[in-house]
Amino acid sequence: MSAPAGLSRPLAEILPKLAVAGGQLWAEVQVQPLLQLALAGIGLAVLGGLVRHGLPMLGGLLRGLGNLALIVSLLLAMARVMHLATGIDAVDRLGHRDEAMSMSGGETRARLGEDGHFWVQGRIGETRVRFLVDTGATITTLSEATARKAGLEQDQDAAPVMLTTANGMTRAVRTTIPEMRIGTVLVRRLGAVVAPGIGDTNVLGMNFLSKLASWRVEGDVLVLVPHRPQSGLRMTR
């Protein structure tokens, strides 16, 4: 028996939209480790509740693991917020100053800042940009002022990304950086988000670091090793 004509057309219009939204949600889950951990915890807790009547010990174990995963994801999220907040506060206290960056043998080296964080200077196109290097950040994040100055287009049609900042949750919009240089590193078409809740701070995330041949920390120096080193980009006032 076929569905009434009055229902089939709305369903035909809604289902493609649901499929697109589901695909965007899945893409978001794939790049958010904390979200993956939280969803795994929820899944284990629900599964434990379903089997606890027939298998009480197994059900209790699954629920315990699920609750543990949720607690760990919450603690990691709180630590992430405190880490980012410390970096943003340090910018306000110390002001924007040149980082001790050097280029040697195709590598770019950045010395640890007075605030206990690594900062690097780079360019998006011809726009000078200062970044806080955050290995806990999945994706590179730009302030609204930086995105506007660099002339980046924001993808208003893509699903927004919700970020946790020192001021709470904020809605970030996706964008693509056509070309970015940091020392001897050149990266093209880098995915990023533009967030209104991070002040003037720009955060260099793991999606940038993963494009390198390697990166490491030697004492108080961050070393960036590109696949194809470029001529060193030295920053001047």
Short mmCIF file of N, CA, C and O in Angstrom, two decimals, residues 46-60 63:
data_model
loop_
_atom_site.label_atom_id
_atom_site.label_comp_id
_atom_site.label_asym_id
_atom_site.label_seq_id
_atom_site.Cartn_x
_atom_site.Cartn_y
_atom_site.Cartn_z
N VAL A 46 23.72 3.03 27.57
CA VAL A 46 22.42 2.56 27.07
C VAL A 46 22.43 1.04 26.89
O VAL A 46 21.48 0.34 27.28
N LEU A 47 23.51 0.52 26.32
CA LEU A 47 23.61 -0.93 26.13
C LEU A 47 23.60 -1.66 27.47
O LEU A 47 22.95 -2.72 27.61
N GLY A 48 24.29 -1.11 28.45
CA GLY A 48 24.28 -1.73 29.77
C GLY A 48 22.90 -1.77 30.38
O GLY A 48 22.51 -2.75 31.03
N GLY A 49 22.14 -0.68 30.16
CA GLY A 49 20.76 -0.66 30.67
C GLY A 49 19.88 -1.70 30.00
O GLY A 49 18.97 -2.25 30.63
N LEU A 50 20.13 -1.98 28.73
CA LEU A 50 19.30 -2.94 28.00
C LEU A 50 19.57 -4.38 28.43
O LEU A 50 18.65 -5.21 28.41
N VAL A 51 20.83 -4.68 28.78
CA VAL A 51 21.16 -6.09 29.08
C VAL A 51 21.22 -6.37 30.58
O VAL A 51 21.46 -7.52 30.97
N ARG A 52 21.00 -5.35 31.42
CA ARG A 52 21.21 -5.57 32.86
C ARG A 52 20.23 -6.55 33.47
O ARG A 52 20.53 -7.20 34.46
N HIS A 53 19.02 -6.68 32.87
CA HIS A 53 18.04 -7.61 33.45
C HIS A 53 18.44 -9.06 33.20
O HIS A 53 18.36 -9.91 34.09
N GLY A 54 18.88 -9.35 31.98
CA GLY A 54 19.29 -10.72 31.68
C GLY A 54 20.70 -11.04 32.15
O GLY A 54 20.97 -12.16 32.59
N LEU A 55 21.58 -10.06 32.06
CA LEU A 55 22.98 -10.23 32.45
C LEU A 55 23.38 -9.07 33.37
O LEU A 55 24.02 -8.10 32.91
N PRO A 56 23.00 -9.13 34.62
CA PRO A 56 23.22 -7.98 35.51
C PRO A 56 24.68 -7.58 35.67
O PRO A 56 24.99 -6.39 35.72
N MET A 57 25.59 -8.55 35.73
CA MET A 57 27.00 -8.21 35.90
C MET A 57 27.55 -7.50 34.67
O MET A 57 28.25 -6.48 34.76
N LEU A 58 27.24 -8.05 33.50
CA LEU A 58 27.69 -7.43 32.26
C LEU A 58 27.06 -6.06 32.09
O LEU A 58 27.73 -5.09 31.69
N GLY A 59 25.77 -5.96 32.39
CA GLY A 59 25.08 -4.68 32.28
C GLY A 59 25.70 -3.63 33.19
O GLY A 59 25.90 -2.48 32.79
N GLY A 60 26.02 -4.03 34.42
CA GLY A 60 26.64 -3.10 35.35
C GLY A 60 28.01 -2.64 34.88
O GLY A 60 28.38 -1.48 35.02
N ARG A 63 27.59 -0.17 31.93
CA ARG A 63 27.14 1.14 32.41
C ARG A 63 28.26 1.86 33.14
O ARG A 63 28.42 3.08 33.01
#
